[in-house]
Coordinates of C-alpha atoms in Angstrom, one line a residue:
Chain Y
M10 CA -56.4 -5.9 -23.8
S11 CA -58.6 -4.8 -20.2
S12 CA -61.2 -2.1 -19.9
R13 CA -59.5 -1.1 -17.2
T14 CA -56.2 -0.3 -19.6
N15 CA -54.8 3.3 -18.0
I16 CA -53.4 5.4 -20.2
S17 CA -51.8 8.7 -19.3
C18 CA -52.2 11.5 -22.1
L19 CA -48.6 13.3 -21.7
Q20 CA -48.1 16.9 -23.3
E21 CA -46.0 16.7 -26.4
A22 CA -42.9 17.1 -25.5
A23 CA -41.9 20.1 -28.4
R24 CA -38.3 21.4 -27.2
V25 CA -35.1 19.4 -26.0
A26 CA -31.4 20.3 -25.6
I27 CA -28.8 18.4 -25.3
F28 CA -26.3 20.1 -23.0
G29 CA -22.2 19.0 -23.1
G30 CA -19.7 20.5 -20.9
T31 CA -21.9 21.5 -17.5
H32 CA -18.4 19.6 -16.3
G33 CA -15.4 21.6 -18.7
N34 CA -13.7 18.5 -18.4
E35 CA -15.5 15.4 -19.0
M36 CA -15.4 15.2 -23.1
S37 CA -17.6 12.9 -24.4
G38 CA -20.3 15.3 -24.6
I39 CA -18.4 18.9 -25.1
T40 CA -17.4 17.0 -28.5
L41 CA -20.7 16.0 -29.1
V42 CA -22.4 18.9 -28.9
N43 CA -19.5 20.6 -30.4
M44 CA -20.1 18.4 -34.0
W45 CA -23.7 19.1 -33.6
I46 CA -23.5 23.1 -33.1
Q47 CA -21.4 22.8 -36.1
N48 CA -23.9 19.9 -37.9
S49 CA -26.8 19.3 -36.4
A50 CA -27.7 16.2 -39.3
E51 CA -27.3 13.7 -36.9
I52 CA -29.6 14.9 -34.2
E53 CA -32.6 15.9 -36.4
R54 CA -36.4 14.8 -36.0
N55 CA -39.8 15.8 -37.6
G56 CA -41.7 18.1 -35.4
L57 CA -39.1 18.9 -33.0
L58 CA -36.8 21.6 -31.4
I59 CA -33.7 20.4 -31.0
K60 CA -30.9 22.8 -29.0
P61 CA -27.1 21.1 -28.5
F62 CA -25.4 24.0 -25.8
I63 CA -22.4 23.8 -23.8
S64 CA -23.3 24.9 -20.4
N65 CA -20.4 25.4 -19.2
P66 CA -17.3 27.6 -21.9
R67 CA -15.3 29.1 -19.7
A68 CA -14.6 25.7 -17.8
V69 CA -14.7 23.4 -21.4
E70 CA -11.8 25.9 -22.2
K71 CA -9.6 25.8 -19.0
C72 CA -10.3 21.4 -19.3
S73 CA -11.4 22.1 -15.9
R74 CA -14.5 20.6 -13.9
Y75 CA -15.6 24.3 -13.2
I76 CA -14.1 28.0 -12.7
D77 CA -15.5 28.9 -9.4
T78 CA -18.4 26.0 -8.2
D79 CA -19.6 23.1 -9.6
L80 CA -22.5 24.2 -11.9
N81 CA -24.1 20.7 -11.4
R82 CA -25.0 21.9 -7.9
A83 CA -25.9 25.4 -8.8
F84 CA -29.3 25.7 -9.9
T85 CA -31.0 25.4 -6.7
P86 CA -33.8 28.3 -5.7
E87 CA -31.3 31.0 -3.4
N88 CA -28.8 31.1 -6.9
L89 CA -31.5 31.0 -9.2
S90 CA -33.5 34.1 -7.6
A91 CA -30.5 35.8 -6.4
P92 CA -30.0 39.3 -7.6
D93 CA -27.8 39.8 -10.3
V94 CA -24.9 41.4 -8.9
E95 CA -21.2 41.5 -9.4
G96 CA -19.2 39.5 -7.2
L97 CA -21.3 37.0 -8.1
P98 CA -19.2 33.1 -8.4
Y99 CA -19.3 32.6 -12.3
E100 CA -21.1 29.3 -12.1
V101 CA -24.0 31.1 -10.1
Q102 CA -24.6 33.8 -12.9
R103 CA -24.3 30.8 -15.2
A104 CA -26.8 28.8 -14.2
K105 CA -29.0 31.7 -13.7
E106 CA -28.4 32.9 -17.7
I107 CA -29.2 28.8 -18.2
N108 CA -33.2 28.8 -16.2
R109 CA -33.7 32.4 -17.9
M110 CA -33.1 30.3 -21.8
F111 CA -34.4 26.9 -21.0
G112 CA -36.7 27.3 -17.7
P113 CA -37.9 29.3 -15.6
K114 CA -37.4 25.9 -13.9
G115 CA -40.5 24.4 -12.5
S116 CA -42.7 26.6 -15.2
A117 CA -44.8 26.0 -18.0
D118 CA -42.3 27.8 -20.0
A119 CA -39.5 25.4 -19.2
Y120 CA -37.9 23.3 -22.1
D121 CA -39.3 19.9 -22.5
V122 CA -36.6 17.8 -21.9
I123 CA -33.0 18.3 -21.0
F124 CA -30.7 15.4 -21.5
D125 CA -27.5 16.5 -19.6
L126 CA -23.8 14.3 -21.3
H127 CA -21.3 13.3 -18.6
N128 CA -18.0 11.1 -18.3
T129 CA -17.2 9.2 -14.6
T130 CA -14.2 7.6 -13.9
S131 CA -15.8 5.3 -12.3
N132 CA -16.6 1.4 -14.2
M133 CA -20.6 2.5 -14.4
G134 CA -20.7 1.7 -18.2
S135 CA -23.6 3.2 -19.6
T136 CA -25.8 4.7 -17.3
L137 CA -29.2 7.0 -17.2
I138 CA -29.7 8.8 -14.6
L139 CA -33.2 9.9 -13.3
E140 CA -34.6 12.2 -10.8
S141 CA -38.3 11.1 -10.0
S142 CA -39.4 7.6 -10.0
T143 CA -42.9 9.1 -10.5
D144 CA -42.3 10.8 -14.3
L145 CA -43.9 8.5 -17.1
F146 CA -42.3 9.6 -19.4
N147 CA -38.8 9.4 -18.4
L148 CA -39.2 5.9 -17.1
Q149 CA -41.2 5.0 -20.7
M150 CA -38.0 6.5 -22.5
V151 CA -35.3 4.6 -20.6
H152 CA -37.2 1.5 -21.1
Y153 CA -37.4 2.3 -25.1
I154 CA -33.1 2.9 -24.7
K155 CA -32.6 0.0 -22.7
K156 CA -34.7 -2.0 -25.2
A157 CA -32.9 -0.8 -28.1
M158 CA -29.3 -0.6 -26.7
A159 CA -29.4 -4.5 -25.5
P160 CA -27.5 -6.4 -25.6
H161 CA -25.6 -3.4 -24.8
T162 CA -26.3 -3.2 -20.7
C163 CA -27.7 0.7 -20.1
S164 CA -28.3 1.2 -16.0
V165 CA -30.3 3.1 -14.4
L166 CA -29.3 5.1 -11.4
L167 CA -32.4 6.9 -9.8
N168 CA -31.9 10.0 -7.0
E169 CA -34.6 10.8 -4.9
H170 CA -33.2 10.7 -2.0
P171 CA -34.2 13.7 0.3
Q172 CA -30.4 14.5 1.2
L173 CA -28.6 13.6 -0.9
K174 CA -30.4 15.0 -4.0
Y175 CA -29.0 17.3 -5.6
S176 CA -30.1 20.7 -8.1
T177 CA -28.7 19.8 -11.4
T178 CA -28.2 22.2 -14.3
R179 CA -31.0 19.6 -16.2
S180 CA -33.4 20.3 -13.4
V181 CA -34.5 23.2 -15.3
A182 CA -36.7 21.2 -18.0
K183 CA -39.8 19.2 -17.0
H184 CA -38.2 16.1 -18.0
P185 CA -34.7 15.8 -16.8
V186 CA -32.4 13.0 -18.2
G187 CA -28.3 12.6 -17.2
L188 CA -26.4 10.5 -18.9
E189 CA -23.7 9.4 -17.7
V190 CA -20.8 7.0 -19.7
G191 CA -17.3 5.5 -18.1
P192 CA -15.0 4.7 -17.3
Q193 CA -13.0 7.6 -18.8
P194 CA -10.2 9.7 -17.6
Q195 CA -10.6 13.6 -17.4
G196 CA -9.3 15.3 -20.0
V197 CA -9.4 12.4 -22.0
L198 CA -11.9 11.4 -25.2
R199 CA -11.5 7.7 -25.9
S200 CA -13.6 6.8 -29.3
N201 CA -15.6 3.6 -27.5
V202 CA -16.9 5.8 -24.8
F203 CA -18.1 8.8 -27.0
E204 CA -19.9 6.3 -29.8
S205 CA -22.1 4.5 -26.8
M206 CA -22.8 8.4 -25.6
R207 CA -23.9 9.1 -29.4
T208 CA -26.0 5.8 -29.8
I209 CA -28.0 6.2 -26.2
L210 CA -29.2 9.8 -27.7
K211 CA -30.0 8.1 -31.0
H212 CA -32.7 6.2 -29.2
A213 CA -33.5 9.1 -26.9
L214 CA -34.1 11.1 -29.6
D215 CA -36.2 8.3 -31.7
F216 CA -38.7 8.0 -29.0
I217 CA -39.3 10.9 -28.9
E218 CA -40.3 11.3 -32.1
L219 CA -42.8 8.6 -32.2
F220 CA -43.9 9.9 -29.0
N221 CA -44.8 13.5 -30.5
S222 CA -46.0 11.2 -33.4
G223 CA -49.0 10.0 -31.4
V224 CA -47.5 6.5 -30.7
T225 CA -48.9 4.2 -27.4
F226 CA -46.5 3.3 -25.3
P227 CA -48.1 -0.2 -23.2
P228 CA -47.4 -0.1 -19.2
C229 CA -43.4 -0.6 -18.7
T230 CA -41.1 -1.8 -15.7
V231 CA -37.9 -0.4 -15.7
D232 CA -35.5 -2.1 -13.3
V233 CA -33.5 0.8 -11.1
F234 CA -30.9 1.3 -9.0
R235 CA -32.3 3.2 -5.6
V236 CA -29.4 6.3 -4.3
Q237 CA -29.1 5.1 -0.1
E238 CA -26.3 6.2 0.8
R239 CA -22.8 7.9 0.3
M240 CA -19.8 6.6 1.6
D241 CA -16.4 8.5 2.2
Y242 CA -12.4 7.0 2.1
P243 CA -11.1 6.2 5.6
R244 CA -9.5 9.7 7.3
D245 CA -6.5 11.1 9.2
T246 CA -7.3 14.0 11.9
N247 CA -6.1 16.4 9.3
G248 CA -8.9 15.1 6.7
N249 CA -6.4 13.1 4.3
I250 CA -7.3 9.8 2.8
T251 CA -5.6 6.9 4.5
A252 CA -7.2 4.2 2.1
M253 CA -8.0 3.0 -1.4
V254 CA -11.0 1.9 -3.0
H255 CA -10.1 -2.1 -2.9
P256 CA -8.8 -4.6 -5.4
H257 CA -11.8 -6.2 -5.3
L258 CA -14.4 -3.5 -5.5
Q259 CA -12.8 -1.3 -7.3
D260 CA -14.4 -1.5 -10.5
C261 CA -17.2 -3.2 -9.6
D262 CA -19.8 -0.8 -10.2
W263 CA -23.4 -2.3 -9.7
E264 CA -22.8 -5.7 -8.3
P265 CA -23.6 -7.0 -4.9
L266 CA -21.2 -5.8 -2.0
N267 CA -22.3 -8.2 1.0
R268 CA -21.4 -7.7 4.6
G269 CA -17.6 -8.4 5.5
D270 CA -16.8 -8.5 1.5
P271 CA -13.4 -6.2 1.5
M272 CA -14.1 -2.4 0.9
F273 CA -10.6 -0.4 1.1
L274 CA -7.5 -1.3 1.6
T275 CA -5.3 1.7 3.7
F276 CA -1.7 2.2 2.5
D277 CA 0.4 0.4 5.3
G278 CA -2.0 -2.9 3.6
R279 CA -5.0 -3.3 6.0
T280 CA -8.1 -4.2 4.4
V281 CA -11.3 -2.3 5.8
L282 CA -14.6 -4.7 5.5
Y283 CA -18.2 -3.6 4.8
E284 CA -20.5 -3.6 7.9
G285 CA -23.8 -3.0 6.4
A286 CA -26.6 -5.1 7.1
N287 CA -28.1 -5.8 3.5
T288 CA -26.1 -6.1 0.2
V289 CA -26.1 -2.4 -1.5
Y290 CA -25.1 -1.9 -5.3
P291 CA -22.4 0.3 -5.1
T292 CA -21.8 3.0 -8.3
F293 CA -19.2 5.6 -8.9
I294 CA -16.7 4.1 -7.3
N295 CA -14.1 6.1 -7.1
E296 CA -14.6 9.1 -9.0
A297 CA -12.1 11.4 -9.1
A298 CA -14.3 14.9 -8.6
Y299 CA -15.7 13.0 -5.6
Y300 CA -12.9 13.1 -3.3
E301 CA -13.2 16.5 -2.4
K302 CA -17.3 15.5 -2.0
Q303 CA -16.1 13.1 0.9
Q304 CA -17.7 9.9 -1.4
A305 CA -15.5 6.8 -2.3
F306 CA -18.7 5.2 -3.5
M307 CA -22.8 5.5 -3.0
T308 CA -24.8 3.1 -2.2
T309 CA -28.0 1.5 -3.9
G310 CA -30.5 -0.6 -4.0
R311 CA -32.2 -2.3 -6.8
E312 CA -36.1 -1.4 -7.6
I313 CA -38.6 -2.1 -10.2
L314 CA -40.8 0.9 -11.3
A315 CA -44.0 0.7 -13.3
A316 CA -44.8 3.2 -15.7
N317 CA -48.3 3.3 -16.9
A318 CA -49.0 3.5 -20.3
I319 CA -48.4 7.2 -22.3
R320 CA -49.9 8.9 -25.1
K321 CA -49.2 12.2 -26.4
A322 CA -52.3 14.2 -24.9
C323 CA -55.2 15.1 -27.7
K324 CA -54.8 19.3 -28.3
Chain N
M20 CA 31.3 -7.6 -21.9
K21 CA 33.7 -6.6 -19.2
A22 CA 32.9 -6.2 -15.8
V23 CA 32.5 -2.3 -14.8
A24 CA 32.8 -1.0 -11.3
M25 CA 31.1 2.3 -10.6
P26 CA 30.8 4.4 -7.8
T27 CA 27.9 4.0 -5.1
V28 CA 24.4 5.0 -5.2
S29 CA 24.9 6.7 -1.5
R30 CA 22.1 9.5 -1.8
V31 CA 18.6 8.7 -3.5
A32 CA 15.7 11.1 -3.5
V33 CA 12.2 9.6 -4.3
C34 CA 10.3 12.7 -5.6
G35 CA 6.4 12.6 -6.1
G36 CA 3.7 15.2 -7.0
T37 CA 6.2 16.7 -9.6
H38 CA 2.2 16.6 -11.6
G39 CA 0.0 17.3 -8.8
N40 CA -2.5 15.5 -10.0
E41 CA -0.7 12.1 -10.5
L42 CA -1.9 10.6 -6.9
A43 CA -0.2 7.5 -6.1
G44 CA 3.0 9.2 -6.6
V45 CA 1.4 12.0 -4.0
Y46 CA 0.1 9.7 -1.3
L47 CA 3.4 7.5 -1.9
V48 CA 5.2 10.6 -1.3
R49 CA 3.0 11.2 2.2
E50 CA 3.4 7.6 3.2
R51 CA 7.3 7.4 3.4
L52 CA 7.3 11.5 4.7
K53 CA 5.0 9.7 7.5
R54 CA 7.1 7.0 8.6
R55 CA 10.1 9.2 9.1
A56 CA 13.6 7.5 8.9
D57 CA 15.4 6.3 12.0
G58 CA 18.9 7.0 10.4
T59 CA 19.7 3.0 10.6
E60 CA 18.9 2.5 6.3
P61 CA 22.2 1.5 4.6
V62 CA 21.3 4.1 2.1
S63 CA 20.0 8.4 2.7
V64 CA 17.0 8.7 0.9
V65 CA 15.3 12.3 0.6
T66 CA 11.5 12.2 0.0
V67 CA 10.1 15.3 -2.1
M68 CA 7.2 16.5 -2.7
S69 CA 7.9 18.4 -5.5
N70 CA 4.9 20.8 -6.5
P71 CA 3.0 21.2 -3.1
R72 CA 0.9 23.8 -5.1
A73 CA -0.4 22.0 -7.8
V74 CA -0.8 18.9 -5.0
Q75 CA -3.1 20.8 -2.7
L76 CA -5.6 22.1 -5.5
C77 CA -5.5 18.6 -7.1
V78 CA -4.2 20.2 -10.4
R79 CA -0.7 19.3 -13.3
Y80 CA 0.2 22.2 -13.0
V81 CA -0.7 26.1 -11.2
E82 CA 1.3 27.7 -13.9
T83 CA 3.9 26.2 -16.1
D84 CA 4.4 22.7 -16.1
L85 CA 6.9 21.8 -13.4
N86 CA 8.2 18.8 -15.2
R87 CA 9.5 20.7 -18.3
C88 CA 11.6 23.3 -15.8
F89 CA 14.9 21.7 -15.8
T90 CA 16.7 22.1 -18.9
R91 CA 19.7 24.6 -18.3
A92 CA 18.2 27.6 -19.2
T93 CA 15.3 27.7 -17.5
L94 CA 17.4 26.6 -14.3
S95 CA 20.0 29.1 -15.0
A96 CA 17.4 31.9 -15.6
P97 CA 17.0 35.0 -13.6
V98 CA 13.7 34.8 -11.6
S99 CA 11.8 37.5 -9.2
E100 CA 8.9 37.2 -7.3
T101 CA 6.7 37.4 -10.5
S102 CA 8.4 34.4 -12.7
P103 CA 5.9 31.2 -12.5
Y104 CA 5.4 29.9 -9.5
E105 CA 7.2 26.6 -11.2
M106 CA 9.6 28.3 -12.9
I107 CA 11.1 29.4 -8.8
R108 CA 10.5 25.5 -7.2
S109 CA 12.6 24.1 -10.1
Q110 CA 15.4 26.4 -9.1
E111 CA 14.7 25.5 -5.4
L112 CA 14.3 21.7 -6.4
N113 CA 17.8 21.6 -8.1
A114 CA 19.7 23.7 -5.3
L115 CA 17.9 21.2 -3.0
L116 CA 19.3 17.1 -5.0
G117 CA 21.6 19.2 -7.7
P118 CA 23.1 21.2 -9.0
K119 CA 22.1 19.1 -11.9
G120 CA 25.7 18.8 -13.6
S121 CA 27.7 18.7 -10.5
A122 CA 29.4 16.6 -8.3
Q123 CA 26.8 17.7 -5.3
A124 CA 23.9 16.1 -6.9
V125 CA 21.6 12.9 -5.6
D126 CA 23.4 10.1 -7.4
L127 CA 19.9 9.0 -8.6
L128 CA 16.9 10.9 -8.6
C129 CA 13.7 8.9 -9.3
D130 CA 10.0 10.6 -10.0
L131 CA 7.2 9.2 -9.5
H132 CA 4.4 9.8 -12.3
N133 CA 1.5 8.3 -13.6
T134 CA -0.6 8.2 -17.0
T135 CA -4.2 7.6 -18.3
A136 CA -2.1 5.6 -21.1
N137 CA -2.4 1.5 -20.7
T138 CA 1.9 1.8 -20.3
G139 CA 2.2 -1.0 -17.3
L140 CA 5.8 0.7 -15.4
C141 CA 8.4 2.5 -17.2
L142 CA 11.4 3.9 -16.7
I143 CA 12.1 7.2 -18.7
T144 CA 15.6 8.1 -18.7
Y145 CA 18.1 10.3 -21.4
S146 CA 20.5 7.8 -21.2
D147 CA 20.4 4.1 -23.2
C148 CA 23.5 3.6 -21.8
D149 CA 23.5 4.1 -18.1
W150 CA 24.4 0.4 -16.2
I151 CA 22.8 1.7 -13.2
C152 CA 19.4 2.3 -14.3
L153 CA 19.5 -0.4 -17.0
H154 CA 20.4 -2.8 -14.1
I155 CA 17.5 -1.0 -12.0
C156 CA 14.9 -2.1 -15.0
K157 CA 16.1 -5.2 -15.2
H158 CA 15.9 -6.1 -11.7
L159 CA 12.3 -4.9 -11.5
Q160 CA 11.4 -7.0 -14.3
R161 CA 12.6 -9.8 -12.6
E162 CA 11.3 -9.7 -9.5
M163 CA 8.1 -7.9 -10.3
A164 CA 5.1 -10.4 -11.4
S165 CA 1.9 -9.1 -12.8
T166 CA 3.5 -5.3 -13.7
P167 CA 5.4 -5.1 -17.7
V168 CA 7.9 -2.9 -17.0
R169 CA 9.8 -1.4 -19.4
Y170 CA 12.6 1.0 -20.0
V171 CA 12.1 3.7 -22.6
H172 CA 15.0 6.4 -23.5
F173 CA 14.2 9.7 -24.8
D174 CA 17.2 10.6 -26.8
I175 CA 18.2 14.4 -25.9
P176 CA 21.8 16.0 -24.5
L177 CA 21.7 16.7 -20.8
N178 CA 21.7 20.5 -21.4
E179 CA 18.5 20.6 -22.8
A180 CA 16.7 17.7 -20.8
Y181 CA 13.9 19.4 -19.2
S182 CA 13.1 16.9 -17.0
L183 CA 13.3 16.9 -12.8
D184 CA 14.6 12.9 -13.5
S185 CA 17.7 14.9 -15.4
V186 CA 19.2 16.8 -11.8
G187 CA 20.3 13.4 -10.3
K188 CA 23.8 11.7 -11.5
H189 CA 21.7 9.3 -12.3
G190 CA 18.1 9.6 -12.5
F191 CA 14.9 8.3 -14.1
A192 CA 11.1 8.7 -14.2
M193 CA 8.8 5.7 -13.1
E194 CA 5.7 6.3 -14.9
I195 CA 2.9 3.6 -14.3
G196 CA -0.3 3.2 -16.5
P197 CA -2.9 3.8 -16.8
Q198 CA -5.0 5.8 -13.6
P199 CA -6.8 8.6 -14.9
H200 CA -5.6 12.1 -13.1
S201 CA -7.0 12.6 -9.5
V202 CA -7.7 9.1 -9.0
V203 CA -4.9 6.5 -6.8
R204 CA -5.8 3.1 -8.0
S205 CA -4.8 0.4 -5.4
V206 CA -3.4 -1.7 -7.8
I207 CA -1.3 1.0 -9.3
F208 CA -0.3 2.7 -5.6
S209 CA 0.7 -1.0 -4.8
A210 CA 2.8 -1.6 -8.3
M211 CA 4.9 2.2 -7.5
Q212 CA 5.5 1.1 -4.2
E213 CA 6.8 -2.2 -5.0
G214 CA 8.9 -0.8 -8.0
V215 CA 10.1 1.9 -5.6
Q216 CA 10.8 -0.8 -2.8
L217 CA 12.5 -3.1 -5.4
M218 CA 15.2 0.1 -6.7
M219 CA 15.7 0.5 -2.6
D220 CA 16.7 -3.1 -2.7
W221 CA 18.9 -3.1 -5.7
I222 CA 20.7 -0.1 -4.1
C223 CA 21.7 -1.2 -1.2
L224 CA 22.7 -4.6 -2.5
F225 CA 24.8 -3.1 -5.0
N226 CA 26.1 -0.4 -2.3
S227 CA 27.4 -3.8 -0.5
G228 CA 29.3 -4.9 -3.3
T229 CA 27.1 -7.2 -4.6
L230 CA 28.2 -8.4 -8.8
F231 CA 25.2 -7.7 -11.3
E232 CA 25.6 -10.1 -14.6
G233 CA 25.4 -8.8 -17.3
G234 CA 22.6 -9.5 -20.1
W235 CA 20.3 -7.1 -22.2
V236 CA 17.6 -5.2 -22.1
D237 CA 15.2 -3.9 -24.7
V238 CA 15.2 -0.6 -25.2
Y239 CA 12.5 2.2 -26.5
T240 CA 14.0 5.1 -27.9
M241 CA 11.5 7.9 -28.9
V242 CA 11.6 9.0 -32.4
K243 CA 8.4 11.0 -32.7
N244 CA 5.1 12.2 -32.0
I245 CA 1.5 12.4 -33.5
D246 CA -0.7 15.0 -33.1
Y247 CA -4.3 14.5 -33.1
P248 CA -5.8 15.4 -36.5
R249 CA -6.9 18.9 -36.2
D250 CA -9.5 21.2 -37.8
S251 CA -7.1 23.4 -39.8
E252 CA -8.8 26.8 -38.6
T253 CA -10.0 26.2 -35.8
H254 CA -6.5 23.7 -34.2
V255 CA -10.1 21.4 -32.8
I256 CA -9.2 17.9 -32.8
T257 CA -11.4 16.3 -35.3
A258 CA -10.9 12.2 -34.3
A259 CA -10.7 10.1 -31.7
V260 CA -7.6 7.3 -31.2
H261 CA -8.7 4.6 -32.7
P262 CA -10.8 1.3 -30.8
N263 CA -7.6 -0.9 -32.3
L264 CA -4.9 1.6 -30.9
Q265 CA -6.2 2.4 -27.8
D266 CA -4.8 1.0 -24.9
R267 CA -2.0 -0.7 -27.3
D268 CA 0.7 0.5 -26.2
F269 CA 4.0 -1.2 -26.9
C270 CA 2.6 -3.2 -29.8
L271 CA 3.6 -2.7 -33.3
L272 CA 1.9 -0.6 -35.1
H273 CA 2.5 -1.2 -39.1
P274 CA 2.5 1.1 -41.7
G275 CA -1.6 1.3 -42.5
D276 CA -2.5 -0.1 -39.1
P277 CA -5.8 2.3 -38.0
M278 CA -4.6 5.3 -35.9
F279 CA -7.5 7.6 -35.2
L280 CA -10.9 7.3 -35.9
S281 CA -13.5 10.1 -37.4
S282 CA -16.9 11.4 -35.9
S283 CA -18.0 10.6 -39.4
G284 CA -16.8 7.4 -39.2
E285 CA -13.6 8.1 -41.2
T286 CA -10.2 5.5 -40.6
L287 CA -7.2 7.4 -40.7
R288 CA -4.1 5.1 -40.4
Y289 CA -0.4 5.4 -39.6
K290 CA 1.1 6.5 -42.7
G291 CA 4.7 6.1 -41.5
K292 CA 7.5 3.9 -43.6
E293 CA 8.6 2.2 -40.4
A294 CA 6.8 -0.4 -38.2
L295 CA 7.0 1.4 -34.8
Y296 CA 6.5 0.7 -30.8
P297 CA 3.6 3.1 -29.8
F298 CA 3.5 4.9 -26.3
F299 CA 1.5 7.0 -24.2
I300 CA -1.2 6.5 -26.4
N301 CA -4.4 8.9 -25.5
E302 CA -2.5 10.6 -22.2
G303 CA -4.6 13.0 -21.2
A304 CA -2.3 15.8 -20.5
Y305 CA -1.0 15.5 -23.9
Y306 CA -4.1 17.1 -25.9
E307 CA -2.6 20.5 -24.8
K308 CA 0.9 19.3 -26.0
G309 CA -0.2 18.0 -29.6
I310 CA 0.4 15.0 -28.8
A311 CA -1.7 11.6 -29.1
L312 CA 0.8 9.2 -29.1
S313 CA 4.6 8.6 -29.3
L314 CA 6.6 6.4 -31.0
A315 CA 9.6 4.2 -30.2
R316 CA 12.1 2.4 -31.8
K317 CA 13.2 -0.8 -29.9
R318 CA 16.8 -2.5 -30.3
R319 CA 18.5 -4.9 -27.8
V320 CA 21.3 -3.1 -25.8
E321 CA 23.9 -5.6 -24.2
I322 CA 24.9 -4.0 -20.6
P323 CA 28.0 -5.3 -18.7
S324 CA 28.7 -7.0 -15.2
V325 CA 27.9 -4.2 -12.4
R326 CA 29.7 -4.3 -9.5
S327 CA 29.9 -1.0 -6.6
E328 CA 33.7 0.2 -6.7
T329 CA 34.4 0.6 -3.2
L330 CA 34.7 -3.1 -2.5
R331 CA 38.5 -4.1 -3.7

């Protein structure tokens, strides 16, 4: 063992929340959280407070993504500091409430970890979403989860892009982690997708329990896909979509897209090619909820992140 | 069977967006409306966006399911400004494309739908002896190489038939899956475009006097629906479609075969006495209707040769 080994001592992760129903039609998380609210045996771990929580109950009731505005974009500083007045959009009220219960965002009182459970119509498989390349706790946790899930693949998406990063529900916590499993249609519960998400969470909670018990996790590297760009559909002057994701790109999340590869197919049968200079790795290909957000897919670049060894700080 | 002479199919309606989030039909109707007819087509086609408000919001329906509003009772009920939007719209569509059951109704109404279930292409109708619909099905089966095409029959009398396709003298829903709602997948769009084109080709050939040889078509007749297991008090769904059944539409389900998998790992099995064909397995919009899957009996139906009766 090198005498120069760096072990980062981090605070115990004592309080953990699991959010389902941030989008009311993404059924795996809603079903898991409701199940665990009824019977929490499966998620109990020594020395850990774990709270399963339905973040957008009105949207869940309606089985729609949101009521007034997307909750998973609502945790901006402006919204969180907005005064309590009548007529605030439902999700802004809800964001303030969640910030009171699990935050305040950015403070020492905030929950240590929030897992936010999502589904996508894209063929992303099991994906973990990180917002920071320097959060050692999260990097070590996703490394642990990936190893535990093998040979089942778990991709890691890193969204640190200054313009494309957004104010997520989970950003209230010190260590926010998004779980995204697809493909699954909105409003549908598929057994295999449900079980994948359940297994990811099991490994995540195992990691936290081990960490809190004082285990040292050695230095590691994590393969990530870093968000680069949002690609919209071709549209006409009225803003209507004029082409669909090309059949060669459909369902090819995480696979290389090179200059000259087919990207879109117009309704009258013409192929539109990808013209970018570099190879990119598309994801969120043909996600239903992103039509209104002007996104056909997102491009990413592959990167290897390094993380120091970590250990729980002694009191 | 003796050859049958039938009236020409001179007026056709192609409808999409009956459910506003079933996007292949929405985009197909938009494209057809863009390329407006120049009056030289051999058959008169009216293309309709059935539920424009639901399409705009990209939801199945705004107040009530439009595709359940075409029973005789709903079509003749008095409406006011406070009636549900879809009820008003169903009466508008009936006036435009019907009236249902009358001589003025369009000859053929093709209503475009998508499903999250792995159904391939289905023509869904209320009759198992409508030779026009059955011949169109046979034509699509012959010509569509990469998409399975099936004929599904709901044995419901015309007065109680609740869907838009029942407005035409002949009619069917052209249902294609799997596609998530609010998404358009290019292979699904292409299959729907091909299906509609083949239907139009058949109609043109038929109208110009072609004799179509009879034969056989497998008809799947709906027998019953199966709901999800639910908690007796809260009514919440307690099990998901079993991985062995998921995506196996039209694969024979035998008594004892797995149907549902509960979160505790328990397998719930099909308890019926008769092996039946499941379809619409795990259609997202049917959770609220209490349907996890439908079950059908399959039988071979003999169809006669047909020719349009204007040619003597």
